[in-house]
CSV table of C-alpha atoms in Angstrom, one decimal:
chain,number,residue,atom,x,y,z
A,1,MET,CA,-83.2,-127.8,97.8
A,2,ALA,CA,-82.8,-130.8,96.7
A,3,LEU,CA,-80.5,-132.9,94.4
A,4,PHE,CA,-80.8,-131.8,91.0
A,5,ASP,CA,-77.4,-132.1,88.9
A,6,LEU,CA,-76.1,-135.6,87.8
A,7,PRO,CA,-76.5,-138.5,90.0
A,8,LEU,CA,-72.4,-138.7,91.9
A,9,ALA,CA,-71.1,-141.3,89.8
A,10,ASP,CA,-71.6,-139.5,87.0
A,11,LEU,CA,-70.5,-136.1,88.4
A,12,ARG,CA,-67.2,-137.9,88.9
A,13,GLN,CA,-66.5,-138.2,85.3
A,14,HIS,CA,-68.4,-135.1,83.8
A,15,ARG,CA,-65.8,-132.5,81.7
A,16,CYS,CA,-66.5,-129.6,79.9
A,17,ALA,CA,-67.7,-130.0,76.9
A,18,THR,CA,-67.0,-126.6,75.2
A,19,PRO,CA,-63.5,-126.5,73.4
A,20,GLU,CA,-62.0,-123.9,74.4
A,21,PRO,CA,-60.9,-120.9,71.6
A,22,ALA,CA,-58.1,-122.1,69.0
A,23,ASP,CA,-56.2,-118.3,69.9
A,24,PHE,CA,-57.1,-118.9,74.3
A,25,ASP,CA,-53.4,-118.3,74.8
A,26,ALA,CA,-52.4,-116.0,72.4
A,27,PHE,CA,-55.0,-113.5,73.6
A,28,TRP,CA,-54.6,-113.9,77.4
A,29,ALA,CA,-50.3,-113.5,76.6
A,30,GLY,CA,-51.4,-110.5,74.9
A,31,THR,CA,-53.3,-109.3,77.4
A,32,LEU,CA,-51.3,-109.8,80.2
A,33,ASP,CA,-47.7,-108.5,78.1
A,34,GLU,CA,-50.2,-105.1,77.4
A,35,ALA,CA,-50.6,-105.1,81.1
A,36,ARG,CA,-47.1,-105.6,82.2
A,37,ARG,CA,-45.9,-102.7,79.9
A,38,LEU,CA,-48.7,-100.6,81.6
A,39,ALA,CA,-47.3,-102.1,84.7
A,40,ALA,CA,-46.1,-99.4,87.6
A,41,PRO,CA,-44.4,-100.4,91.1
A,42,ALA,CA,-47.3,-100.7,94.0
A,43,VAL,CA,-47.6,-98.1,96.6
A,44,LEU,CA,-48.3,-99.9,100.3
A,45,SER,CA,-49.0,-97.3,102.9
A,46,PRO,CA,-49.5,-98.0,106.3
A,47,VAL,CA,-53.1,-98.4,108.2
A,48,ASP,CA,-54.0,-98.4,111.6
A,49,THR,CA,-56.9,-100.2,112.5
A,50,GLY,CA,-56.3,-100.9,116.3
A,51,LEU,CA,-55.4,-104.3,115.9
A,52,ARG,CA,-53.2,-105.1,118.0
A,53,ALA,CA,-52.2,-108.5,116.5
A,54,VAL,CA,-52.6,-107.5,112.4
A,55,ASP,CA,-50.6,-105.5,110.4
A,56,THR,CA,-52.8,-103.5,107.9
A,57,THR,CA,-51.2,-102.1,104.4
A,58,ASP,CA,-53.5,-100.0,101.8
A,59,VAL,CA,-52.0,-101.6,98.5
A,60,THR,CA,-52.6,-100.0,95.6
A,61,PHE,CA,-51.4,-101.4,92.2
A,62,THR,CA,-52.0,-101.9,88.6
A,63,GLY,CA,-53.9,-104.3,87.1
A,64,PHE,CA,-55.6,-104.2,83.7
A,65,GLY,CA,-53.8,-101.9,81.5
A,66,GLY,CA,-51.8,-100.1,84.0
A,67,GLN,CA,-55.3,-98.9,86.1
A,68,PRO,CA,-55.2,-99.1,89.8
A,69,VAL,CA,-56.6,-101.7,91.6
A,70,LYS,CA,-56.8,-101.3,96.0
A,71,ALA,CA,-56.2,-104.0,98.2
A,72,TRP,CA,-55.7,-105.3,101.6
A,73,LEU,CA,-52.5,-106.9,103.2
A,74,ASN,CA,-52.2,-108.4,106.6
A,75,ARG,CA,-49.9,-109.6,108.2
A,76,PRO,CA,-49.1,-111.4,112.0
A,77,ALA,CA,-47.5,-108.0,113.3
A,78,ASP,CA,-44.2,-107.9,115.0
A,79,VAL,CA,-43.0,-111.2,112.7
A,80,GLU,CA,-39.8,-110.7,110.6
A,81,GLY,CA,-38.4,-112.8,108.3
A,82,PRO,CA,-40.3,-114.6,105.6
A,83,LEU,CA,-43.3,-115.5,104.8
A,84,PRO,CA,-46.3,-117.4,103.0
A,85,VAL,CA,-48.7,-115.1,101.0
A,86,VAL,CA,-52.4,-116.0,100.6
A,87,VAL,CA,-54.3,-113.6,97.9
A,88,GLU,CA,-57.6,-113.9,97.5
A,89,PHE,CA,-60.1,-113.4,95.4
A,90,ILE,CA,-63.9,-111.9,96.5
A,91,GLY,CA,-67.8,-113.4,95.9
A,92,TYR,CA,-69.5,-111.8,92.9
A,93,GLY,CA,-70.6,-108.8,94.3
A,94,GLY,CA,-68.9,-107.8,97.1
A,95,GLY,CA,-65.1,-105.6,97.7
A,96,ARG,CA,-62.5,-105.0,99.6
A,97,GLY,CA,-64.5,-104.0,102.9
A,98,TYR,CA,-62.2,-103.3,105.7
A,99,PRO,CA,-59.1,-105.2,107.0
A,100,HIS,CA,-61.5,-106.3,110.1
A,101,ASP,CA,-62.9,-108.7,107.9
A,102,TRP,CA,-60.2,-110.2,106.5
A,103,LEU,CA,-58.6,-112.1,110.0
A,104,LEU,CA,-58.4,-115.9,109.1
A,105,TRP,CA,-55.4,-115.8,107.6
A,106,SER,CA,-53.1,-113.6,109.4
A,107,ALA,CA,-54.1,-115.3,112.2
A,108,ALA,CA,-52.7,-118.7,111.1
A,109,GLY,CA,-49.9,-117.1,110.9
A,110,TYR,CA,-49.5,-115.8,106.5
A,111,ALA,CA,-49.4,-112.3,104.7
A,112,HIS,CA,-52.5,-112.1,102.7
A,113,LEU,CA,-53.3,-109.9,99.5
A,114,VAL,CA,-57.1,-109.4,99.7
A,115,MET,CA,-58.2,-108.4,96.3
A,116,ASP,CA,-60.2,-105.7,95.5
A,117,THR,CA,-63.0,-106.1,92.9
A,118,ARG,CA,-62.9,-103.6,90.7
A,119,GLY,CA,-66.7,-101.8,89.8
A,120,GLN,CA,-68.2,-104.3,93.0
A,121,GLY,CA,-68.8,-103.6,96.2
A,122,GLY,CA,-72.7,-102.4,95.8
A,123,GLY,CA,-73.8,-105.8,96.7
A,124,TRP,CA,-72.9,-107.4,100.4
A,125,ARG,CA,-69.3,-105.6,101.3
A,126,ALA,CA,-68.2,-102.2,100.1
A,127,GLY,CA,-65.2,-101.4,97.3
A,128,ASP,CA,-63.3,-99.1,96.1
A,129,THR,CA,-62.0,-99.8,92.7
A,130,PRO,CA,-63.7,-98.7,90.2
A,131,ASP,CA,-64.0,-100.0,86.4
A,132,PRO,CA,-62.6,-98.1,83.7
A,133,ASP,CA,-65.5,-96.0,82.5
A,134,GLY,CA,-64.8,-94.1,86.2
A,135,SER,CA,-68.1,-96.0,87.8
A,136,GLY,CA,-67.1,-97.2,91.4
A,137,PRO,CA,-69.2,-99.4,93.4
A,138,GLN,CA,-72.5,-100.9,92.1
A,139,THR,CA,-75.5,-103.5,92.6
A,140,PRO,CA,-74.6,-106.8,90.4
A,141,GLY,CA,-74.6,-107.7,87.7
A,142,PHE,CA,-71.1,-108.0,85.5
A,143,LEU,CA,-71.7,-111.1,83.8
A,144,THR,CA,-73.1,-109.8,80.5
A,145,ARG,CA,-70.8,-106.9,80.7
A,146,GLY,CA,-69.1,-106.2,77.4
A,147,VAL,CA,-70.1,-109.8,76.7
A,148,LEU,CA,-70.4,-109.4,72.4
A,149,ASP,CA,-66.4,-109.2,72.6
A,150,PRO,CA,-63.9,-111.1,74.3
A,151,GLN,CA,-61.7,-107.7,74.0
A,152,THR,CA,-64.7,-105.4,76.2
A,153,TYR,CA,-66.2,-108.2,78.0
A,154,TYR,CA,-65.4,-107.3,82.0
A,155,TYR,CA,-64.0,-110.4,83.3
A,156,ARG,CA,-61.0,-109.7,81.0
A,157,ARG,CA,-60.1,-107.0,83.5
A,158,LEU,CA,-61.1,-108.7,86.2
A,159,ILE,CA,-59.0,-111.8,85.8
A,160,THR,CA,-56.0,-109.5,84.6
A,161,ASP,CA,-56.8,-107.5,88.0
A,162,ALA,CA,-56.4,-110.7,89.7
A,163,VAL,CA,-53.0,-112.3,87.9
A,164,ARG,CA,-51.4,-109.0,88.2
A,165,ALA,CA,-52.4,-109.3,91.8
A,166,VAL,CA,-50.3,-112.4,92.0
A,167,GLU,CA,-47.6,-110.8,90.6
A,168,THR,CA,-47.7,-108.4,93.4
A,169,ALA,CA,-47.4,-110.6,96.4
A,170,ARG,CA,-44.3,-112.9,94.2
A,171,ALA,CA,-42.8,-109.1,94.7
A,172,LEU,CA,-43.5,-108.6,98.2
A,173,PRO,CA,-39.7,-108.7,99.7
A,174,PHE,CA,-40.6,-110.9,102.6
A,175,ALA,CA,-43.0,-113.3,100.0
A,176,SER,CA,-41.2,-117.1,100.3
A,177,HIS,CA,-44.3,-118.6,98.8
A,178,VAL,CA,-47.7,-117.7,97.3
A,179,LEU,CA,-51.0,-119.8,97.3
A,180,VAL,CA,-54.1,-118.2,96.0
A,181,SER,CA,-57.5,-118.5,97.6
A,182,GLY,CA,-61.1,-117.9,97.0
A,183,ILE,CA,-65.0,-118.9,96.7
A,184,SER,CA,-67.5,-119.0,94.5
A,185,GLN,CA,-66.5,-115.9,92.0
A,186,GLY,CA,-63.7,-115.7,94.0
A,187,GLY,CA,-62.8,-119.2,93.5
A,188,GLY,CA,-63.1,-119.1,89.8
A,189,LEU,CA,-60.3,-115.8,89.6
A,190,ALA,CA,-58.5,-118.6,91.8
A,191,LEU,CA,-58.3,-121.1,89.2
A,192,ALA,CA,-57.4,-118.4,86.7
A,193,ALA,CA,-55.1,-116.6,88.0
A,194,ALA,CA,-53.4,-120.1,88.6
A,195,GLY,CA,-54.2,-121.4,85.6
A,196,LEU,CA,-52.4,-118.2,83.7
A,197,SER,CA,-49.1,-118.0,86.1
A,198,SER,CA,-46.3,-119.6,85.0
A,199,PRO,CA,-45.8,-123.2,86.5
A,200,GLY,CA,-43.4,-123.0,90.4
A,201,ASP,CA,-45.0,-119.1,90.8
A,202,LEU,CA,-47.7,-120.7,93.3
A,203,ALA,CA,-47.4,-123.3,96.5
A,204,GLY,CA,-51.1,-123.7,96.0
A,205,VAL,CA,-54.9,-123.2,94.7
A,206,ILE,CA,-57.5,-122.8,96.7
A,207,ALA,CA,-60.9,-122.6,95.1
A,208,GLY,CA,-64.3,-122.7,97.4
A,209,VAL,CA,-67.8,-123.4,94.9
A,210,PRO,CA,-66.0,-121.8,92.8
A,211,PHE,CA,-67.9,-119.3,89.4
A,212,LEU,CA,-67.4,-119.6,85.9
A,213,CYS,CA,-66.9,-123.1,85.2
A,214,ASP,CA,-68.6,-125.2,82.7
A,215,ILE,CA,-70.3,-121.5,81.6
A,216,ARG,CA,-72.5,-122.9,79.0
A,217,ARG,CA,-73.9,-125.7,81.4
A,218,ALA,CA,-74.5,-123.7,84.2
A,219,VAL,CA,-76.4,-121.8,82.0
A,220,THR,CA,-79.0,-123.5,81.0
A,221,ILE,CA,-79.1,-126.2,84.2
A,222,THR,CA,-79.6,-122.9,87.1
A,223,ASP,CA,-81.9,-119.9,86.8
A,224,ARG,CA,-80.3,-118.8,90.2
A,225,ALA,CA,-78.0,-115.3,89.8
A,226,PRO,CA,-75.5,-114.6,88.2
A,227,TYR,CA,-75.8,-117.2,85.8
A,228,ALA,CA,-79.6,-116.1,85.2
A,229,GLU,CA,-78.3,-112.9,84.2
A,230,PHE,CA,-77.0,-114.6,81.4
A,231,ALA,CA,-79.7,-116.5,80.5
A,232,ALA,CA,-81.3,-112.9,80.8
A,233,PHE,CA,-79.9,-110.9,78.0
A,234,CYS,CA,-79.4,-114.3,75.5
A,235,ARG,CA,-83.5,-114.6,75.9
A,236,LEU,CA,-84.2,-110.3,75.0
A,237,ASN,CA,-81.3,-110.4,72.6
A,238,PRO,CA,-81.3,-114.4,71.2
A,239,SER,CA,-79.5,-112.8,67.8
A,240,ARG,CA,-76.6,-111.9,69.9
A,241,ALA,CA,-76.9,-115.1,71.8
A,242,ALA,CA,-73.9,-116.7,69.9
A,243,LEU,CA,-71.8,-114.3,69.9
A,244,ALA,CA,-72.1,-113.6,73.4
A,245,LEU,CA,-71.2,-117.8,74.5
A,246,SER,CA,-68.1,-117.0,72.6
A,247,THR,CA,-66.4,-114.7,74.7
A,248,VAL,CA,-67.1,-116.9,78.3
A,249,ASP,CA,-65.8,-119.5,76.6
A,250,TYR,CA,-62.1,-117.1,77.3
A,251,VAL,CA,-63.1,-116.9,80.9
A,252,ASP,CA,-64.3,-120.8,81.1
A,253,GLY,CA,-62.6,-121.7,84.9
A,254,ALA,CA,-62.2,-125.1,82.8
A,255,HIS,CA,-59.8,-123.6,80.5
A,256,PHE,CA,-57.4,-122.4,82.6
A,257,ALA,CA,-57.9,-125.4,85.7
A,258,ALA,CA,-56.2,-127.7,82.2
A,259,ARG,CA,-53.3,-125.8,82.7
A,260,ILE,CA,-52.7,-125.5,86.8
A,261,THR,CA,-50.1,-127.9,87.9
A,262,ALA,CA,-49.8,-126.8,91.4
A,263,PRO,CA,-51.8,-128.6,94.6
A,264,ALA,CA,-55.3,-127.4,94.3
A,265,LEU,CA,-58.4,-128.1,96.3
A,266,LEU,CA,-61.7,-127.5,95.1
A,267,SER,CA,-65.1,-127.9,97.1
A,268,ALA,CA,-68.7,-128.6,95.9
A,269,ALA,CA,-71.7,-128.8,96.9
A,270,LEU,CA,-74.5,-131.1,95.6
A,271,MET,CA,-77.5,-129.1,96.2
A,272,ASP,CA,-75.8,-125.5,94.9
A,273,LEU,CA,-78.1,-123.8,92.4
A,274,THR,CA,-75.5,-120.9,92.3
A,275,CYS,CA,-72.5,-122.8,91.3
A,276,PRO,CA,-73.7,-126.2,90.4
A,277,PRO,CA,-71.8,-129.2,91.3
A,278,SER,CA,-71.6,-130.8,87.9
A,279,THR,CA,-69.6,-127.2,86.8
A,280,VAL,CA,-67.5,-127.6,89.8
A,281,PHE,CA,-66.1,-130.7,88.5
A,282,ALA,CA,-66.4,-130.1,85.2
A,283,ALA,CA,-62.6,-127.3,86.3
A,284,TYR,CA,-61.6,-129.8,89.2
A,285,ASN,CA,-61.7,-133.1,86.5
A,286,ALA,CA,-59.0,-131.1,84.2
A,287,LEU,CA,-56.3,-129.5,87.2
A,288,ARG,CA,-53.4,-131.3,86.2
A,289,GLY,CA,-51.6,-131.4,89.0
A,290,PRO,CA,-52.7,-133.1,92.4
A,291,LYS,CA,-55.6,-132.0,93.8
A,292,GLU,CA,-58.3,-132.3,96.5
A,293,LEU,CA,-62.1,-132.1,97.0
A,294,GLU,CA,-64.5,-131.6,99.3
A,295,LEU,CA,-68.1,-132.3,98.6
A,296,TYR,CA,-70.7,-130.9,100.7
A,297,GLU,CA,-73.4,-133.5,99.8
A,298,TRP,CA,-76.3,-131.5,101.9
A,299,ASP,CA,-75.3,-128.1,101.1
A,300,GLY,CA,-76.1,-124.9,98.6
A,301,HIS,CA,-74.0,-122.4,97.7
A,302,ASP,CA,-73.1,-121.5,101.1
A,303,GLY,CA,-70.4,-124.8,100.4
A,304,GLY,CA,-69.5,-126.4,103.6
A,305,GLN,CA,-68.6,-122.3,105.2
A,306,GLY,CA,-66.0,-122.4,108.7
A,307,HIS,CA,-66.1,-126.4,107.4
A,308,PHE,CA,-63.9,-125.7,104.3
A,309,SER,CA,-61.6,-122.6,105.8
A,310,SER,CA,-60.3,-125.0,108.6
A,311,ARG,CA,-60.0,-127.3,105.7
A,312,ALA,CA,-58.1,-124.4,103.3
A,313,VAL,CA,-55.5,-123.2,106.4
A,314,ALA,CA,-54.8,-126.9,107.2
A,315,PHE,CA,-54.6,-127.8,103.1
A,316,ALA,CA,-52.3,-124.5,103.1
A,317,ASN,CA,-49.9,-125.4,106.4
A,318,GLY,CA,-49.2,-129.4,104.5
A,319,LEU,CA,-47.8,-127.3,101.5
A,320,ILE,CA,-45.6,-124.6,103.3
């Protein structure tokens, strides 16, 4: 790895050059209104994991189009009374896995809702939520699934799931505050869910090296997956490239960031070929509320690893 993106001084000023679609707000309002109209109460089933310090619940809530989405809910065992809830979204290709894969936030004293990722779970951690065609977990990619129309685009469905996960967390009877969190694709989903939530719904936003930001720039400056999937699609379908680019404008994290007023912690890594630092700065510089950036000058997409986890916990503790 080596430095390949803009100089740091330019990164600190960088903003997304792509205007948001004129109907961006209407598009998402209509999508979410339909999901809420078709929503059913969440189903919560206790799970015996053998973990004495953690109580685990298998959650099924309704996401895009009223379709069922799985999640794990971990919380400190035998703790009565209100708890803050962290809603976490998962990186590209991964599913919810097992409850014991997700112990950081419950160990820190939070309830932790981990949303499964529809159709994913064949890359590095198993998943349990199909995409609407009935397909279960599959190996990536997803970046161009349905990309010729915003209405059919995969990330329209997944982002709607993320917003509904936040709404499910807020409805938990013990929830005192709700935060969103994620790394890479999960960070991009955290930004999207925060941007589409009402002001005051979230106590904080944590997005490590987020994916899906300044997408038009990203697909031209890195040949690393997942963005390479988009370039490959356009290379084979050049007459459809403009249409595909107009679709991804509806899911760009920089556009969602411009609607976020909750306190936010982001991270960027200067040698990150997967989510180039300029794309992260495009989202960070668009944020409208209090914000912090953890910058890793020598890291790639690992983005600080355990160090960022400790920063995330300290950040959340400072908000609650």
